[in-house]
Amino acid sequence: MKTEMISTSDEQTKEAVKAAVAILAAGEVVALPTETVYGLAGNAFDAAAVAKIFAAKERPSFDPLIVHIGKKSDLDRVAIVPEEIKIVVEKLANAFWPGPLTMILPKHPDVPDLVTSGMPTVAVRLSANKIFSSIVRELGQPLAAPSANRFGRISPTSAAAVFQELDGRIPLIVDGGACSQGLESTIVHVQMGEKRPLLTIMRPGPITKEMLQNFGKVEKFRAAKDPSKPAAPGLLESHYAPNTPLYLLKDPSDFRPEAGKTYALLSYTGEGQYVDLHHWRAVEPLSPGNGKLPEAALRLFHVMRRLDAVGADAIIAEPVSEVGLGVAIMDRLRRASTTV
Ligand code: TXA
Ligand code: MG
């Protein structure tokens, strides 16, 4: 299959939206920009279209997809929100939608089981990306869309990265430029706790624990010890991984280069102890100079992809401070890492 790439600069935006809607309406899949990472979208109510998403990504069918709605009032088309959490769901939607928050809620029977991997819950999000939202609204159907990478690999934050991942496997990529957040949405399971709503963070992301605390009791999901039962497959320990082995160090003294091997450094600021430690094949800073977490989040997958291409024997990653957005960055670095 030939993969077309369509730009969204100026007058071409309308045309891109029209082309994407036509392909989606015909039951095909299209890669689209969102504010977090690029998604591979298909009509969420069309099981055959959803099957094409799994096939293009080589994604195992036990890993459920996020359903993207075009407006808040469409939530009831994909989820059945229990009475006792109606208020908190509305508050969360008003605070963070459109934006990088995904809520796990009881599923509506109209959503095909393939989308949710047979689970009784569905993951729902409302993207803030203008092109994405025009497309989902014009189509008039919710879009199932996982990140537009092959399974287990680095999420794409540009159209070029999608092309690298899925060339020849999908008919169209809509180029909306670089993603503005760069990390996947925060996934929260919303339930009623004993006294207050219970918000379980299944995947940390741009909406941090601190930002959720006003809405209920926030806890971090702990995977069951039984590895044969991943409660949420996004929690698979190996994910977001480059081809080059990546080692996340705790301390510069943990780096012991082997003779004859070359190393690339994924640095936080591009300065300091880690940089001085070695003659690196390449150094890529996440946040050049002053180490700002939002900038680091934005650049993480882009920088990982670049370092993967320099031909080093290993990528050494420097840790970032694990506060706020740093929690999500460290989560992705750990999963990308060869030594979890
Ligand atoms: O920012 C994002 O969330 C991006 C953009 C494209 O929207 N999407 C994304 O999708 O990251 P994906 O498929 O790469 O990751 C979604 C994760 C999966 O790991 C899956 O396990 C989890 O969401 N998930 C989906 N439905 C779930 C459910 N019902 N219960 C628990 N986890 C679920
Ligand atoms: Mg993904």
Tab-separated table of C-alpha atoms and ligand atoms in Angstrom:
chain	number	residue	atom	x	y	z
A	1	MET	CA	0.000	0.000	0.000
A	2	LYS	CA	1.225	3.494	-0.824
A	3	THR	CA	1.219	5.832	2.194
A	4	GLU	CA	0.236	9.413	1.304
A	5	MET	CA	1.274	12.340	3.474
A	6	ILE	CA	-0.931	15.436	3.410
A	7	SER	CA	0.083	18.788	4.853
A	8	THR	CA	-2.164	21.104	6.858
A	9	SER	CA	-0.529	24.420	6.104
A	10	ASP	CA	-2.939	27.249	5.248
A	11	GLU	CA	-5.372	26.447	2.476
A	12	GLN	CA	-4.532	22.741	2.534
A	13	THR	CA	-6.100	22.142	5.961
A	14	LYS	CA	-9.658	21.896	4.633
A	15	GLU	CA	-8.542	19.487	1.973
A	16	ALA	CA	-6.656	17.352	4.529
A	17	VAL	CA	-9.697	17.189	6.813
A	18	LYS	CA	-11.915	16.213	3.889
A	19	ALA	CA	-9.525	13.508	2.706
A	20	ALA	CA	-9.143	12.027	6.190
A	21	VAL	CA	-12.911	12.012	6.803
A	22	ALA	CA	-13.538	10.281	3.466
A	23	ILE	CA	-11.008	7.544	4.225
A	24	LEU	CA	-12.344	7.029	7.763
A	25	ALA	CA	-15.941	6.928	6.507
A	26	ALA	CA	-14.880	4.173	4.085
A	27	GLY	CA	-13.693	2.045	7.019
A	28	GLU	CA	-9.979	2.706	6.574
A	29	VAL	CA	-7.408	4.008	9.043
A	30	VAL	CA	-5.537	7.348	9.046
A	31	ALA	CA	-2.663	8.675	11.160
A	32	LEU	CA	-3.608	11.977	12.785
A	33	PRO	CA	-1.873	14.547	14.973
A	34	THR	CA	-3.018	15.045	18.569
A	35	GLU	CA	-1.481	17.339	21.193
A	36	THR	CA	0.231	14.344	22.868
A	37	VAL	CA	1.515	11.992	20.153
A	38	TYR	CA	0.273	11.013	16.682
A	39	GLY	CA	-2.581	8.498	16.726
A	40	LEU	CA	-3.621	5.829	14.238
A	41	ALA	CA	-7.362	6.417	13.960
A	42	GLY	CA	-10.332	4.370	12.791
A	43	ASN	CA	-14.100	4.571	13.380
A	44	ALA	CA	-14.502	3.191	16.914
A	45	PHE	CA	-17.931	1.694	16.096
A	46	ASP	CA	-16.594	-0.186	13.059
A	47	ALA	CA	-14.919	-3.398	14.264
A	48	ALA	CA	-13.416	-4.064	10.813
A	49	ALA	CA	-11.719	-0.647	10.821
A	50	VAL	CA	-10.477	-1.261	14.354
A	51	ALA	CA	-9.014	-4.608	13.263
A	52	LYS	CA	-6.963	-2.706	10.654
A	53	ILE	CA	-5.443	-0.581	13.431
A	54	PHE	CA	-4.290	-3.686	15.296
A	55	ALA	CA	-2.898	-5.171	12.063
A	56	ALA	CA	-0.951	-2.063	10.972
A	57	LYS	CA	0.602	-1.712	14.414
A	58	GLU	CA	1.151	-5.464	14.908
A	59	ARG	CA	-0.535	-4.828	18.224
A	60	PRO	CA	-1.680	-7.866	20.237
A	61	SER	CA	-5.454	-7.952	20.610
A	62	PHE	CA	-5.192	-7.994	24.411
A	63	ASP	CA	-4.086	-4.339	24.405
A	64	PRO	CA	-7.206	-2.085	24.341
A	65	LEU	CA	-7.463	1.227	22.444
A	66	ILE	CA	-8.392	4.748	23.539
A	67	VAL	CA	-11.649	6.107	22.089
A	68	HIS	CA	-11.540	9.789	21.115
A	69	ILE	CA	-14.784	11.744	21.130
A	70	GLY	CA	-15.402	15.042	19.328
A	71	LYS	CA	-17.402	16.789	22.054
A	72	LYS	CA	-18.135	16.224	25.746
A	73	SER	CA	-21.765	15.306	25.114
A	74	ASP	CA	-20.593	12.310	23.050
A	75	LEU	CA	-19.231	10.627	26.185
A	76	ASP	CA	-22.608	8.919	26.659
A	77	ARG	CA	-22.297	7.267	23.243
A	78	VAL	CA	-19.228	5.294	24.352
A	79	ALA	CA	-19.479	4.999	28.148
A	80	ILE	CA	-22.197	4.455	30.725
A	81	VAL	CA	-21.221	6.744	33.558
A	82	PRO	CA	-22.570	5.429	36.896
A	83	GLU	CA	-24.683	7.889	38.908
A	84	GLU	CA	-22.188	8.019	41.809
A	85	ILE	CA	-19.319	9.302	39.654
A	86	LYS	CA	-21.317	11.562	37.301
A	87	ILE	CA	-20.269	14.708	39.164
A	88	VAL	CA	-16.541	13.942	39.309
A	89	VAL	CA	-16.475	12.868	35.663
A	90	GLU	CA	-18.101	16.145	34.696
A	91	LYS	CA	-15.655	18.107	36.857
A	92	LEU	CA	-12.667	16.302	35.329
A	93	ALA	CA	-14.031	16.848	31.823
A	94	ASN	CA	-14.583	20.550	32.495
A	95	ALA	CA	-11.099	20.933	33.963
A	96	PHE	CA	-9.043	18.904	31.456
A	97	TRP	CA	-11.031	18.375	28.247
A	98	PRO	CA	-10.134	18.990	25.552
A	99	GLY	CA	-6.675	17.879	26.640
A	100	PRO	CA	-4.295	15.068	27.621
A	101	LEU	CA	-6.527	13.210	30.111
A	102	THR	CA	-7.976	9.759	29.374
A	103	MET	CA	-10.720	8.452	31.661
A	104	ILE	CA	-11.419	4.735	32.127
A	105	LEU	CA	-15.168	4.251	32.581
A	106	PRO	CA	-17.732	1.445	32.203
A	107	LYS	CA	-18.158	0.702	28.510
A	108	HIS	CA	-21.241	1.322	26.372
A	109	PRO	CA	-22.437	-1.881	24.649
A	110	ASP	CA	-22.154	-0.166	21.227
A	111	VAL	CA	-18.346	-0.095	21.516
A	112	PRO	CA	-17.003	-3.285	19.879
A	113	ASP	CA	-15.241	-5.698	22.240
A	114	LEU	CA	-12.180	-5.538	20.011
A	115	VAL	CA	-11.680	-1.876	21.009
A	116	THR	CA	-11.632	-2.709	24.728
A	117	SER	CA	-10.021	-6.162	24.396
A	118	GLY	CA	-13.126	-7.632	25.969
A	119	MET	CA	-12.831	-5.483	29.092
A	120	PRO	CA	-15.978	-4.053	30.692
A	121	THR	CA	-14.373	-0.587	30.651
A	122	VAL	CA	-13.470	1.861	27.900
A	123	ALA	CA	-10.729	4.514	27.801
A	124	VAL	CA	-12.079	7.896	26.598
A	125	ARG	CA	-10.338	11.108	25.627
A	126	LEU	CA	-11.163	14.435	23.937
A	127	SER	CA	-8.146	15.764	22.056
A	128	ALA	CA	-7.325	19.471	21.979
A	129	ASN	CA	-5.678	19.277	18.556
A	130	LYS	CA	-7.690	21.433	16.121
A	131	ILE	CA	-7.166	19.217	13.095
A	132	PHE	CA	-7.980	16.068	15.034
A	133	SER	CA	-11.139	17.581	16.481
A	134	SER	CA	-12.336	18.880	13.094
A	135	ILE	CA	-11.935	15.380	11.687
A	136	VAL	CA	-13.674	13.533	14.512
A	137	ARG	CA	-16.550	16.032	14.477
A	138	GLU	CA	-16.978	16.039	10.738
A	139	LEU	CA	-16.993	12.237	10.674
A	140	GLY	CA	-19.615	12.269	13.449
A	141	GLN	CA	-18.262	9.052	14.975
A	142	PRO	CA	-15.779	8.522	17.812
A	143	LEU	CA	-12.290	7.459	16.755
A	144	ALA	CA	-10.345	4.590	18.259
A	145	ALA	CA	-6.712	5.705	18.140
A	146	PRO	CA	-3.623	4.247	19.745
A	147	SER	CA	-0.257	5.891	19.232
A	148	ALA	CA	0.811	5.566	15.573
A	149	ASN	CA	3.883	3.386	16.140
A	150	ARG	CA	4.527	-0.318	15.705
A	151	PHE	CA	3.815	-2.177	18.931
A	152	GLY	CA	6.369	-1.669	21.691
A	153	ARG	CA	8.238	1.078	19.871
A	154	ILE	CA	8.705	4.798	20.426
A	155	SER	CA	5.527	6.887	20.056
A	156	PRO	CA	5.685	9.310	17.092
A	157	THR	CA	5.625	13.034	17.809
A	158	SER	CA	5.919	14.148	14.165
A	159	ALA	CA	4.510	13.038	10.819
A	160	ALA	CA	8.013	11.963	9.747
A	161	ALA	CA	8.205	9.646	12.745
A	162	VAL	CA	4.821	8.106	11.801
A	163	PHE	CA	6.151	7.564	8.289
A	164	GLN	CA	9.189	5.755	9.705
A	165	GLU	CA	6.869	3.500	11.713
A	166	LEU	CA	3.994	2.798	9.337
A	167	ASP	CA	5.086	3.517	5.734
A	168	GLY	CA	3.371	1.055	3.412
A	169	ARG	CA	0.904	-0.088	6.063
A	170	ILE	CA	-1.666	2.738	6.060
A	171	PRO	CA	-3.177	4.902	3.294
A	172	LEU	CA	-2.775	8.393	4.820
A	173	ILE	CA	-0.818	10.467	7.322
A	174	VAL	CA	-2.132	13.946	8.106
A	175	ASP	CA	0.883	16.137	8.895
A	176	GLY	CA	-0.069	18.542	11.685
A	177	GLY	CA	3.507	19.460	12.633
A	178	ALA	CA	5.188	18.564	15.914
A	179	CYS	CA	2.962	17.563	18.850
A	180	SER	CA	2.696	20.227	21.537
A	181	GLN	CA	2.963	17.895	24.572
A	182	GLY	CA	5.109	15.037	23.290
A	183	LEU	CA	4.035	12.461	25.897
A	184	GLU	CA	0.893	10.296	25.872
A	185	SER	CA	-2.146	11.326	27.903
A	186	THR	CA	-2.509	10.574	31.593
A	187	ILE	CA	-4.827	7.564	32.010
A	188	VAL	CA	-7.065	7.625	35.085
A	189	HIS	CA	-9.525	4.965	36.211
A	190	VAL	CA	-12.430	6.865	37.775
A	191	GLN	CA	-14.423	5.083	40.500
A	192	MET	CA	-16.296	5.892	43.703
A	193	GLY	CA	-14.132	5.241	46.773
A	194	GLU	CA	-15.351	4.884	50.353
A	195	LYS	CA	-15.996	8.579	50.895
A	196	ARG	CA	-14.552	10.384	47.889
A	197	PRO	CA	-14.001	9.538	44.261
A	198	LEU	CA	-10.994	7.277	43.735
A	199	LEU	CA	-8.714	8.212	40.833
A	200	THR	CA	-6.212	5.511	39.933
A	201	ILE	CA	-3.413	6.664	37.631
A	202	MET	CA	-2.883	3.805	35.170
A	203	ARG	CA	-0.304	5.730	33.129
A	204	PRO	CA	1.335	8.992	34.278
A	205	GLY	CA	1.274	11.826	31.726
A	206	PRO	CA	0.889	15.574	31.251
A	207	ILE	CA	-1.981	15.826	33.782
A	208	THR	CA	-0.011	15.223	36.961
A	209	LYS	CA	-1.005	13.702	40.298
A	210	GLU	CA	-0.886	17.189	41.834
A	211	MET	CA	-3.381	18.447	39.239
A	212	LEU	CA	-5.808	15.588	40.003
A	213	GLN	CA	-5.708	15.808	43.781
A	214	ASN	CA	-8.561	18.317	44.086
A	215	PHE	CA	-10.948	15.869	42.448
A	216	GLY	CA	-10.622	12.841	44.727
A	217	LYS	CA	-8.214	10.405	46.295
A	218	VAL	CA	-5.403	9.822	43.818
A	219	GLU	CA	-3.443	6.601	43.814
A	220	LYS	CA	-0.906	5.009	41.543
A	221	PHE	CA	-1.885	1.724	39.938
A	222	ARG	CA	0.146	-1.252	41.094
A	223	ALA	CA	0.335	-4.090	38.628
A	224	ALA	CA	-0.574	-7.545	39.895
A	225	LYS	CA	2.490	-9.660	40.550
A	226	ASP	CA	1.252	-12.293	38.099
A	227	PRO	CA	2.922	-11.282	34.795
A	228	SER	CA	0.452	-13.369	32.769
A	229	LYS	CA	-2.275	-10.879	33.721
A	230	PRO	CA	-1.409	-7.352	32.675
A	231	ALA	CA	-4.339	-5.370	34.114
A	232	ALA	CA	-3.646	-2.613	31.623
A	233	PRO	CA	-1.335	-3.680	28.853
A	234	GLY	CA	0.108	-0.168	28.550
A	235	LEU	CA	1.761	-1.193	31.760
A	236	LEU	CA	3.852	-3.801	30.014
A	237	GLU	CA	7.314	-3.203	31.339
A	238	SER	CA	8.983	-3.032	27.962
A	239	HIS	CA	7.455	-0.324	25.784
A	240	TYR	CA	8.430	2.876	23.974
A	241	ALA	CA	11.738	1.176	23.204
A	242	PRO	CA	14.394	2.184	20.661
A	243	ASN	CA	16.214	-0.575	18.738
A	244	THR	CA	19.477	0.415	20.413
A	245	PRO	CA	19.625	-0.837	24.014
A	246	LEU	CA	18.958	2.027	26.421
A	247	TYR	CA	20.286	2.092	29.974
A	248	LEU	CA	18.801	4.479	32.495
A	249	LEU	CA	21.450	5.301	35.070
A	250	LYS	CA	20.856	6.370	38.653
A	251	ASP	CA	24.252	7.956	39.055
A	252	PRO	CA	27.199	8.891	36.779
A	253	SER	CA	29.370	6.346	38.628
A	254	ASP	CA	27.105	3.563	37.285
A	255	PHE	CA	28.484	4.111	33.773
A	256	ARG	CA	31.195	1.586	32.942
A	257	PRO	CA	31.961	1.740	29.208
A	258	GLU	CA	33.253	-1.433	27.551
A	259	ALA	CA	36.355	-1.160	25.359
A	260	GLY	CA	35.556	-0.845	21.660
A	261	LYS	CA	31.910	0.089	22.178
A	262	THR	CA	30.323	3.433	21.314
A	263	TYR	CA	27.771	5.230	23.436
A	264	ALA	CA	25.224	8.018	22.945
A	265	LEU	CA	23.963	10.169	25.787
A	266	LEU	CA	20.367	11.201	26.394
A	267	SER	CA	21.091	14.102	28.699
A	268	TYR	CA	18.664	16.185	30.733
A	269	THR	CA	20.276	19.597	30.206
A	270	GLY	CA	23.207	18.827	27.903
A	271	GLU	CA	25.652	19.997	30.575
A	272	GLY	CA	27.236	18.596	33.698
A	273	GLN	CA	28.642	15.362	35.043
A	274	TYR	CA	27.181	12.926	32.556
A	275	VAL	CA	28.399	14.943	29.567
A	276	ASP	CA	31.918	15.295	31.007
A	277	LEU	CA	32.122	11.592	31.778
A	278	HIS	CA	32.923	10.225	28.335
A	279	HIS	CA	33.643	10.948	24.697
A	280	TRP	CA	30.108	10.298	23.447
A	281	ARG	CA	29.188	9.422	19.874
A	282	ALA	CA	26.289	11.879	20.273
A	283	VAL	CA	24.719	13.910	23.051
A	284	GLU	CA	21.083	15.023	22.868
A	285	PRO	CA	19.735	17.288	25.605
A	286	LEU	CA	16.071	17.015	26.606
A	287	SER	CA	15.928	20.572	27.860
A	288	PRO	CA	19.043	22.454	26.735
A	289	GLY	CA	20.555	24.648	29.424
A	290	ASN	CA	18.185	24.887	32.300
A	291	GLY	CA	16.336	21.585	32.577
A	292	LYS	CA	12.651	22.441	32.239
A	293	LEU	CA	10.356	19.418	32.544
A	294	PRO	CA	7.684	20.489	29.995
A	295	GLU	CA	10.404	20.981	27.378
A	296	ALA	CA	11.969	17.633	28.319
A	297	ALA	CA	8.581	15.888	27.946
A	298	LEU	CA	8.031	17.520	24.589
A	299	ARG	CA	11.417	16.401	23.249
A	300	LEU	CA	11.772	12.961	24.851
A	301	PHE	CA	10.532	10.682	22.047
A	302	HIS	CA	12.045	12.886	19.323
A	303	VAL	CA	15.455	12.746	21.007
A	304	MET	CA	15.196	8.980	21.619
A	305	ARG	CA	14.476	8.454	17.940
A	306	ARG	CA	17.484	10.600	16.935
A	307	LEU	CA	19.863	8.780	19.245
A	308	ASP	CA	18.536	5.450	17.996
A	309	ALA	CA	19.733	6.461	14.516
A	310	VAL	CA	23.374	7.365	15.347
A	311	GLY	CA	24.559	3.755	15.342
A	312	ALA	CA	25.882	3.625	18.912
A	313	ASP	CA	26.078	0.295	20.742
A	314	ALA	CA	24.018	1.698	23.594
A	315	ILE	CA	22.133	4.795	24.669
A	316	ILE	CA	22.830	5.987	28.192
A	317	ALA	CA	19.984	8.013	29.723
A	318	GLU	CA	20.449	10.468	32.556
A	319	PRO	CA	17.534	10.592	35.054
A	320	VAL	CA	15.339	13.686	35.442
A	321	SER	CA	13.876	14.867	38.747
A	322	GLU	CA	10.845	12.732	39.518
A	323	VAL	CA	8.364	15.468	40.409
A	324	GLY	CA	5.310	16.719	38.478
A	325	LEU	CA	5.795	15.952	34.792
A	326	GLY	CA	9.103	14.247	35.687
A	327	VAL	CA	7.074	11.239	36.907
A	328	ALA	CA	5.764	10.605	33.379
A	329	ILE	CA	9.193	11.172	31.790
A	330	MET	CA	10.853	8.687	34.154
A	331	ASP	CA	8.024	6.199	33.546
A	332	ARG	CA	8.715	6.284	29.778
A	333	LEU	CA	12.497	6.113	30.292
A	334	ARG	CA	12.140	3.056	32.548
A	335	ARG	CA	9.949	1.274	30.016
A	336	ALA	CA	12.351	2.180	27.185
A	337	SER	CA	15.201	0.855	29.243
A	338	THR	CA	16.802	-2.552	28.799
A	339	THR	CA	17.209	-2.879	32.546
A	340	VAL	CA	13.819	-2.180	34.076
B	1	TXA	O1	-2.119	10.490	24.267
B	1	TXA	C1	-2.611	9.395	24.042
B	1	TXA	O2	-3.253	8.776	24.893
B	1	TXA	C2	-2.396	8.794	22.651
B	1	TXA	C3	-3.120	9.671	21.638
B	1	TXA	C4	-3.052	9.122	20.245
B	1	TXA	O3	-4.446	9.865	22.037
B	1	TXA	N1	-2.864	7.460	22.586
B	1	TXA	C5	-2.224	6.423	23.194
B	1	TXA	O4	-2.813	5.196	22.934
B	1	TXA	O5	-1.238	6.553	23.873
B	1	TXA	P1	-2.074	3.821	23.205
B	1	TXA	O6	-2.968	2.794	22.651
B	1	TXA	O7	-0.715	3.856	22.680
B	1	TXA	O8	-2.112	3.697	24.740
B	1	TXA	C6	-3.346	3.547	25.390
B	1	TXA	C7	-3.196	2.727	26.611
B	1	TXA	C8	-2.889	1.295	26.286
B	1	TXA	O9	-1.653	0.963	26.805
B	1	TXA	C9	-3.969	0.500	26.952
B	1	TXA	O10	-3.455	-0.536	27.698
B	1	TXA	C10	-4.656	1.487	27.863
B	1	TXA	O11	-4.457	2.732	27.254
B	1	TXA	N2	-6.090	1.213	27.917
B	1	TXA	C11	-6.987	1.328	26.935
B	1	TXA	N3	-8.207	0.941	27.340
B	1	TXA	C12	-8.078	0.574	28.628
B	1	TXA	C13	-8.974	0.077	29.610
B	1	TXA	N4	-10.242	-0.129	29.356
B	1	TXA	N5	-8.472	-0.193	30.839
B	1	TXA	C14	-7.168	0.016	31.119
B	1	TXA	N6	-6.264	0.477	30.217
B	1	TXA	C15	-6.708	0.752	28.993
B	2	MG	MG	1.221	3.497	22.536
